[in-house]
XYZ file of C-alpha atoms in Angstrom:
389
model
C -78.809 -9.297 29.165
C -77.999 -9.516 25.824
C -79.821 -12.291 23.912
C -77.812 -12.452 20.469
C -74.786 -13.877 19.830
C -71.886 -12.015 18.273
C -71.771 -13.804 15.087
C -75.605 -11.882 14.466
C -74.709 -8.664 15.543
C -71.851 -8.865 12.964
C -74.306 -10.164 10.328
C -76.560 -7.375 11.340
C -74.482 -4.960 9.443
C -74.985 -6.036 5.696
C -77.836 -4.316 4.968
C -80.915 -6.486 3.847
C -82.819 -4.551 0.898
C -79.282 -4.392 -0.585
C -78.873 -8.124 -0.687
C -82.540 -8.697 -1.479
C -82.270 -6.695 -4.421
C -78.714 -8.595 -5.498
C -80.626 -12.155 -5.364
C -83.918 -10.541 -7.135
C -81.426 -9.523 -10.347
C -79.746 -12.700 -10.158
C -82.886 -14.899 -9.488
C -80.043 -16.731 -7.165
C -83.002 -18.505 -5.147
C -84.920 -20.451 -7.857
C -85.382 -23.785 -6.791
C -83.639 -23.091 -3.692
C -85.589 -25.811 -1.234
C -85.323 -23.413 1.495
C -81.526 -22.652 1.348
C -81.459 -19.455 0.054
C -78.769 -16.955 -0.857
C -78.826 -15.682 2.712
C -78.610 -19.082 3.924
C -74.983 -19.434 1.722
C -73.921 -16.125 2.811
C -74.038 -17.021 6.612
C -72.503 -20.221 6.159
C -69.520 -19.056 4.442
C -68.796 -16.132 6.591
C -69.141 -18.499 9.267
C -66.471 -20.184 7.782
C -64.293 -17.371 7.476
C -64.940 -15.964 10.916
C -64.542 -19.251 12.662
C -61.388 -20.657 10.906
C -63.560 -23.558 9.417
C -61.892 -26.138 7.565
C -64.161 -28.009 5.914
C -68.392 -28.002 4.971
C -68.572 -30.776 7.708
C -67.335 -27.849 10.415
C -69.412 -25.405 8.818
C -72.797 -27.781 8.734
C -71.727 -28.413 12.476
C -70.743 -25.556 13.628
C -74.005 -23.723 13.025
C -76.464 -26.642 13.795
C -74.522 -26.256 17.426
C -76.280 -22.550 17.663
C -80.070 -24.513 17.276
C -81.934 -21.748 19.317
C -80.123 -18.922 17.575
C -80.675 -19.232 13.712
C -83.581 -17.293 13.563
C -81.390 -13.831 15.088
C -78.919 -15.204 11.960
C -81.796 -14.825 9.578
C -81.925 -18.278 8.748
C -84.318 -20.965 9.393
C -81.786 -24.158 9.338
C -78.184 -25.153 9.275
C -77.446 -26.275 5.528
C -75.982 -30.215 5.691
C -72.772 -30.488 4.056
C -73.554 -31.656 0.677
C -75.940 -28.669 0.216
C -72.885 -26.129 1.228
C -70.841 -28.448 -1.403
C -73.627 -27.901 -3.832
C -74.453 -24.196 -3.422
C -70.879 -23.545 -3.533
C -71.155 -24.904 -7.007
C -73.930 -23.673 -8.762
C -74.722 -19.872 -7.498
C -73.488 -17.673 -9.341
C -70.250 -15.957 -7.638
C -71.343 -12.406 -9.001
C -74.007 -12.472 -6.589
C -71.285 -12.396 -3.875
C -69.018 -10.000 -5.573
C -71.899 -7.423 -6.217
C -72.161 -7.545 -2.569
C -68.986 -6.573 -1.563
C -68.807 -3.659 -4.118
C -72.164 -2.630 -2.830
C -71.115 -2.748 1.155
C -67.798 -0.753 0.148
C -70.093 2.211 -1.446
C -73.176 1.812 1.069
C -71.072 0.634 4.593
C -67.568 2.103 4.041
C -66.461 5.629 5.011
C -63.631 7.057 3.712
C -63.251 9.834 6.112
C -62.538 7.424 9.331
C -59.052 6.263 8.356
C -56.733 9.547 8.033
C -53.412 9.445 5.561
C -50.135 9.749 7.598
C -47.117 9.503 5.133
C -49.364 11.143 2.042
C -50.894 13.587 4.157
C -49.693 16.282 1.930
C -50.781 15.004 -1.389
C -54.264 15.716 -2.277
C -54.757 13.247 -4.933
C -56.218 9.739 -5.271
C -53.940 7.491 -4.499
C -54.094 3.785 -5.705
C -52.175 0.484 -5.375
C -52.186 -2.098 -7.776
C -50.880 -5.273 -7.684
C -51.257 -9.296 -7.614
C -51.184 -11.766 -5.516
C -50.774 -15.866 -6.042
C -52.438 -18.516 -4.234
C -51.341 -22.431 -4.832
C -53.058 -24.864 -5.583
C -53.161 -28.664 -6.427
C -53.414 -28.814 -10.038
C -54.839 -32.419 -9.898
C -57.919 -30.926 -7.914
C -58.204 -27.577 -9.347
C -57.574 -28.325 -13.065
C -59.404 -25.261 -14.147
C -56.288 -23.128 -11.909
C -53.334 -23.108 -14.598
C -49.892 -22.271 -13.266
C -46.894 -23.559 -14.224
C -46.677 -27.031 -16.385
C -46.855 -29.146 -13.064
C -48.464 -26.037 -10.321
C -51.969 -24.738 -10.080
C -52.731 -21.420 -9.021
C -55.241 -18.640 -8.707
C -54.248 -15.104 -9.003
C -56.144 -11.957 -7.344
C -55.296 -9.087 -9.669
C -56.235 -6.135 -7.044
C -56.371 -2.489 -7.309
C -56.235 -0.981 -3.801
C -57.910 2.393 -2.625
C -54.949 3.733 -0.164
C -57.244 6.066 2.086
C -59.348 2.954 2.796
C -56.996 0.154 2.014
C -59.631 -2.000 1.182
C -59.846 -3.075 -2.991
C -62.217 -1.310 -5.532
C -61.118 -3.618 -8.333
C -60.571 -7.338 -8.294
C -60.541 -9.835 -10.652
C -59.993 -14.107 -9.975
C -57.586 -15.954 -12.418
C -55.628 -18.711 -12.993
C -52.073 -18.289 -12.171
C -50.818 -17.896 -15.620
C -52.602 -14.780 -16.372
C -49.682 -11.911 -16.306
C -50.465 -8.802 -13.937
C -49.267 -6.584 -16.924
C -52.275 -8.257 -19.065
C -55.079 -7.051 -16.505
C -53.704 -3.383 -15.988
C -56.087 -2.171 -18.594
C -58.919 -3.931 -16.740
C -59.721 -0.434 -14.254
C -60.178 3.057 -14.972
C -58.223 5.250 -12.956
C -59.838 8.119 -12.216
C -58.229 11.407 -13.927
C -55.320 12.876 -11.721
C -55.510 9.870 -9.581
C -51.968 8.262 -8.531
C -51.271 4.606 -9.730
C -48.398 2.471 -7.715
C -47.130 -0.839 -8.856
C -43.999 -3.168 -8.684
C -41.788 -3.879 -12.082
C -44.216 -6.353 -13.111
C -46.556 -3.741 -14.409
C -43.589 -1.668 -16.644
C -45.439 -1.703 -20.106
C -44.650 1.670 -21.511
C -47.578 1.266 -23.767
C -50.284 1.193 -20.732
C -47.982 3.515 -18.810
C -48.563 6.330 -21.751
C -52.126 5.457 -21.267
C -52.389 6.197 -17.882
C -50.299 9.526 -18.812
C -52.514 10.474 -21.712
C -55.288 10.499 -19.491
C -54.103 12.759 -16.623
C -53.205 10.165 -14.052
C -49.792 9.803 -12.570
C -47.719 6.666 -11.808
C -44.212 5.303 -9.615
C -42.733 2.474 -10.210
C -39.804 0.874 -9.978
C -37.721 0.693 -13.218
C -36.512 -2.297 -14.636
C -32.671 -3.199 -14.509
C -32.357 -3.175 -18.324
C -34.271 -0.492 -18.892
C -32.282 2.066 -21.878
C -32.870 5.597 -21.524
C -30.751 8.974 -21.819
C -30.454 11.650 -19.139
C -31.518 15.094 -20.231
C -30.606 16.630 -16.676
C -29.855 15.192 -13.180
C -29.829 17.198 -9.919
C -27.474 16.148 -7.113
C -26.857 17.962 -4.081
C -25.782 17.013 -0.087
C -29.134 18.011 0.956
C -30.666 16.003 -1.082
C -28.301 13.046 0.071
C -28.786 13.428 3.698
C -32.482 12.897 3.285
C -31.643 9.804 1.351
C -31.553 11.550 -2.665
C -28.873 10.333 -4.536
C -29.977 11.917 -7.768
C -32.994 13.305 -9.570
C -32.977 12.774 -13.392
C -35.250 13.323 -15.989
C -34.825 10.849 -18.743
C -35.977 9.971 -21.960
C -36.376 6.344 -22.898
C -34.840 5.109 -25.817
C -35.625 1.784 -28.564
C -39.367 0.689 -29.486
C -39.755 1.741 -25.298
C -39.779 5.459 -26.124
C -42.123 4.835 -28.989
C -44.677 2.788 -26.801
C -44.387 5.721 -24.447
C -44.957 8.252 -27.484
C -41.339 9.901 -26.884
C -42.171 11.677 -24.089
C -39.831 12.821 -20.880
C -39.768 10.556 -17.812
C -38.751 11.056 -14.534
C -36.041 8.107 -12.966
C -35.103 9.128 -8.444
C -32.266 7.344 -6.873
C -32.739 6.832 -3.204
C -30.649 5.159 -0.926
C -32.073 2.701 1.762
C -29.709 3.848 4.855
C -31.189 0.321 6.443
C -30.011 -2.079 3.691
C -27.413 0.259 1.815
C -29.175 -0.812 -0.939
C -30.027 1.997 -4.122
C -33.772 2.030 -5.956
C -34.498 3.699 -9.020
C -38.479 4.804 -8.715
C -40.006 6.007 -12.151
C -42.673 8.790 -12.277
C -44.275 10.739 -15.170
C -44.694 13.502 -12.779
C -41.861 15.786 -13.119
C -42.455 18.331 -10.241
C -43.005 16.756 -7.037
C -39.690 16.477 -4.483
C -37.774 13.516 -4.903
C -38.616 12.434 -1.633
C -42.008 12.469 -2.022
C -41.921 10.119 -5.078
C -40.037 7.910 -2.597
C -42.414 8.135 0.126
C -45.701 7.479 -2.690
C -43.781 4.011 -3.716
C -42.857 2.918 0.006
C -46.867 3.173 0.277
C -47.153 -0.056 -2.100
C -46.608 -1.974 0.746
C -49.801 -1.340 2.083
C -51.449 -3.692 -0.235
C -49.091 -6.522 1.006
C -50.117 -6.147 4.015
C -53.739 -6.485 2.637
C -53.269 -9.122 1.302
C -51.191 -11.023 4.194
C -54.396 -10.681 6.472
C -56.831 -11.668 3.862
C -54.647 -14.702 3.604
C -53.967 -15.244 7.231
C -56.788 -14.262 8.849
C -59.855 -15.556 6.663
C -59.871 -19.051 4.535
C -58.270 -17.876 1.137
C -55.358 -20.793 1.567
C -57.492 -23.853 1.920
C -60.503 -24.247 -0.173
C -63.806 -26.045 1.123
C -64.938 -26.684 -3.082
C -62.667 -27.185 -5.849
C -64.406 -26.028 -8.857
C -63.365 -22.426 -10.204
C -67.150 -20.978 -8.683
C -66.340 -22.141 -5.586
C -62.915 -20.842 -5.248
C -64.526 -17.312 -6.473
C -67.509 -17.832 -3.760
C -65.065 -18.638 -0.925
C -62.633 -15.527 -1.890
C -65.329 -12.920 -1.999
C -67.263 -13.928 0.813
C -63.815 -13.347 2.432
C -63.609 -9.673 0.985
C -66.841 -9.164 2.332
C -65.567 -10.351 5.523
C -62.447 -8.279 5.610
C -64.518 -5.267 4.820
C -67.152 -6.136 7.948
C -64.210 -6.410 10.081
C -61.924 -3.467 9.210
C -65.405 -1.278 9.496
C -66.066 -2.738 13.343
C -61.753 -2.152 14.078
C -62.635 1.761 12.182
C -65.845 2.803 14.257
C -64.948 1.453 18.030
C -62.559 3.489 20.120
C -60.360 0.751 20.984
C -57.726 0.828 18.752
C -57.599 -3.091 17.866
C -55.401 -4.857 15.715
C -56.872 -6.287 13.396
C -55.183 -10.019 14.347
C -56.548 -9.580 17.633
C -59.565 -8.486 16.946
C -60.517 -11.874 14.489
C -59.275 -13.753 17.548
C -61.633 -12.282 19.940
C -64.502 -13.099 17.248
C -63.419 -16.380 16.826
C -63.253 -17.613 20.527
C -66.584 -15.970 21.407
C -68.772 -16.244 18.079
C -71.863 -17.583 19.228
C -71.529 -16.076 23.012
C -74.175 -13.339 23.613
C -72.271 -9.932 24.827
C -72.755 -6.395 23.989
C -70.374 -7.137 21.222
C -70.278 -3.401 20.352
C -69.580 -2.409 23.794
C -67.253 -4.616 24.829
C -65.255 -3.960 21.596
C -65.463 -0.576 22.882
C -64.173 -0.280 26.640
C -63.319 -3.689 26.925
C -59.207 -2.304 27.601
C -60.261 0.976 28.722
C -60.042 0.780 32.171
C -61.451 3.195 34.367
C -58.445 4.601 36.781
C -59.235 5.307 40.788
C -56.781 6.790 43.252
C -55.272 4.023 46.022
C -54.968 4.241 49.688
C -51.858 6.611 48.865
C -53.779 9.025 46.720
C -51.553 7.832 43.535
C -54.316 6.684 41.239
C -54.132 2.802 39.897
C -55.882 0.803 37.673
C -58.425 -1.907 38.973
């Protein structure tokens, strides 16, 4: 009989030394009165992993699991105002180092397989940003719009892992286009982004130093065609035309007057015509289209880390908070898509926070009922046909 609950096992797989190291460089348990980093960690991946809505459900909810805090590593359940207060005064880099450090030390690459991309043996990363409202009265720090608050995750996503290697927390009003310069893409590495990224300047960077790009071009874009290739093939697999272009204004001066690369393709769902931009001038048209259509990986990222951890409601409302609440969730995300990438069951990923959820503190062979929970073993009947029981 298994005599830990769930919620440990899970907790079992941030490695220790890693973490005690993290709160050593950040001396993040000075005058910590027995609620220690750990402590705050545990509490708020509690609150992500039970749907939580406030400190008062967190405080609760673990104080409920009396005989089980010691598997959790702790020694008591923080009260509310101490969740409040820890939430405002440690350092959110602690919690950020930590998820950078599971991603290198936890996360393997080699379990999730490219489908689409298969064929191109490059890097391949997705950029963009995503906006999360808030009350401007209570987050005063999170400056929108003249009358809106709103933080803004600028995120650069690995596509082989789909999980971010770059982050960075802002107020609303901080332009995507102003944090593009804020990673280093590795050299040949592939960089996809939406129209709200088009700075030809940047974009020239990114070409000066080996890497490639698609995009979408903007509708007022000016440019000249130096050749365009149509043909029927190409337009029964979707091609209208291939063009190489050459911008013109201050645009082909920001982009140091070199040759760019502009593919039609026609959505046969919609009827609807794109125009993706590329500074790589030899791959097939369709493959240009298939690299952008990847983009929407990283809205899917984001609509679980919204949906299924607390990134919409906040349980503090000062900027550290907000920061402590949205990494702990990344941390989360990561624990979770490593459990859905190493059992054989192939869960969905929705499914598999529900199962957590309802059954957090029950003690199971989490691992193997993750496992062969579905997997039913099959028997023949009394008519030799074989059945499921």
């Amino acid at each position: 009989m298994i005599n830990i609950n769930v919620f440990s096992q899970i907790l079992s797989l941030i490695d220790r030394d890693i973490f005690k190291n993290l709160v050593s460089s950040y001396n993040s348990d000075k005058h910590q009165k027995g609620l220690t980093s750990w402590t705050h960690l545990v509490s708020m991946l509690f609150c992500h992993l039970s749907s939580s809505d406030s400190v008062r459900d967190i405080s609760n909810g673990l104080r409920s699991t009396t005989g089980n805090m010691s598997h959790m590593g702790i020694s008591r359940a923080p009260s509310k105002s101490s969740i409040s207060y820890m939430n405002e005064h440690r350092d959110f880099n602690l919690f950020r180092d930590l998820y950078f450090a599971l991603l290198s030390s936890l996360w393997n690459k080699d379990v999730n397989h490219r489908k689409e991309l298969r064929s191109l043996k490059r890097e391949v990363y997705l950029m963009d940003a995503s906006v999360i409202p808030l009350c401007l009265s209570m987050f005063d720090w999170a400056t929108f719009r003249s009358n809106k608050g709103a933080a803004k995750l600028h995120t650069v996503l690995d596509y082989d892992g789909c999980l971010p290697v770059f982050m960075e927390i802002t107020d609303g009003k901080v332009h995507e286009s102003k944090k593009a310069n804020s990673f280093a893409f590795p050299k040949g590495s592939v960089v996809v982004v939406d129209r709200g990224y088009v700075d030809f300047q940047w974009m020239n960077v990114l070409d000066s130093k080996g890497c490639y790009f698609v995009t979408r071009s903007k509708s007022n874009m000016r440019y000249s065609v130096n050749k365009s290739y149509q043909s029927e093939a190409m337009r029964e697999s979707g091609i209208i035309k291939d063009q190489i272009i050459t911008l013109e204004g201050t645009a082909s001066k920001r982009y140091g007057n070199k040759k760019l690369r502009l593919v039609h393709v026609l959505d046969s769902t919609t009827g609807n015509e794109y125009e993706f931009l590329t500074n790589n001038l030899q791959w097939k048209p369709a493959m240009v289209s298939m690299i952008y259509k990847q983009r929407w990986q990283i809205e899917i990222f984001f609509k679980h880390l919204k949906q299924r951890l607390k990134v919409t409601s906040f349980i503090g409302t000062s900027e550290n908070a907000v920061q402590i609440q949205i990494w702990t969730a990344l941390i989360g995300i990561l624990l979770l898509k490593y459990i859905q990438n190493k059992v054989i069951y192939k869960w969905n990923l929705s499914n598999l926070v529900s199962f957590i959820r309802m059954n957090i503190f029950v003690k199971i062979d989490f691992w193997k009922w993750a496992n062969d929970q579905f997997i039913k073993d099959k028997i023949p009947d009394k008519n030799g046909q074989l059945g499921v029981f």
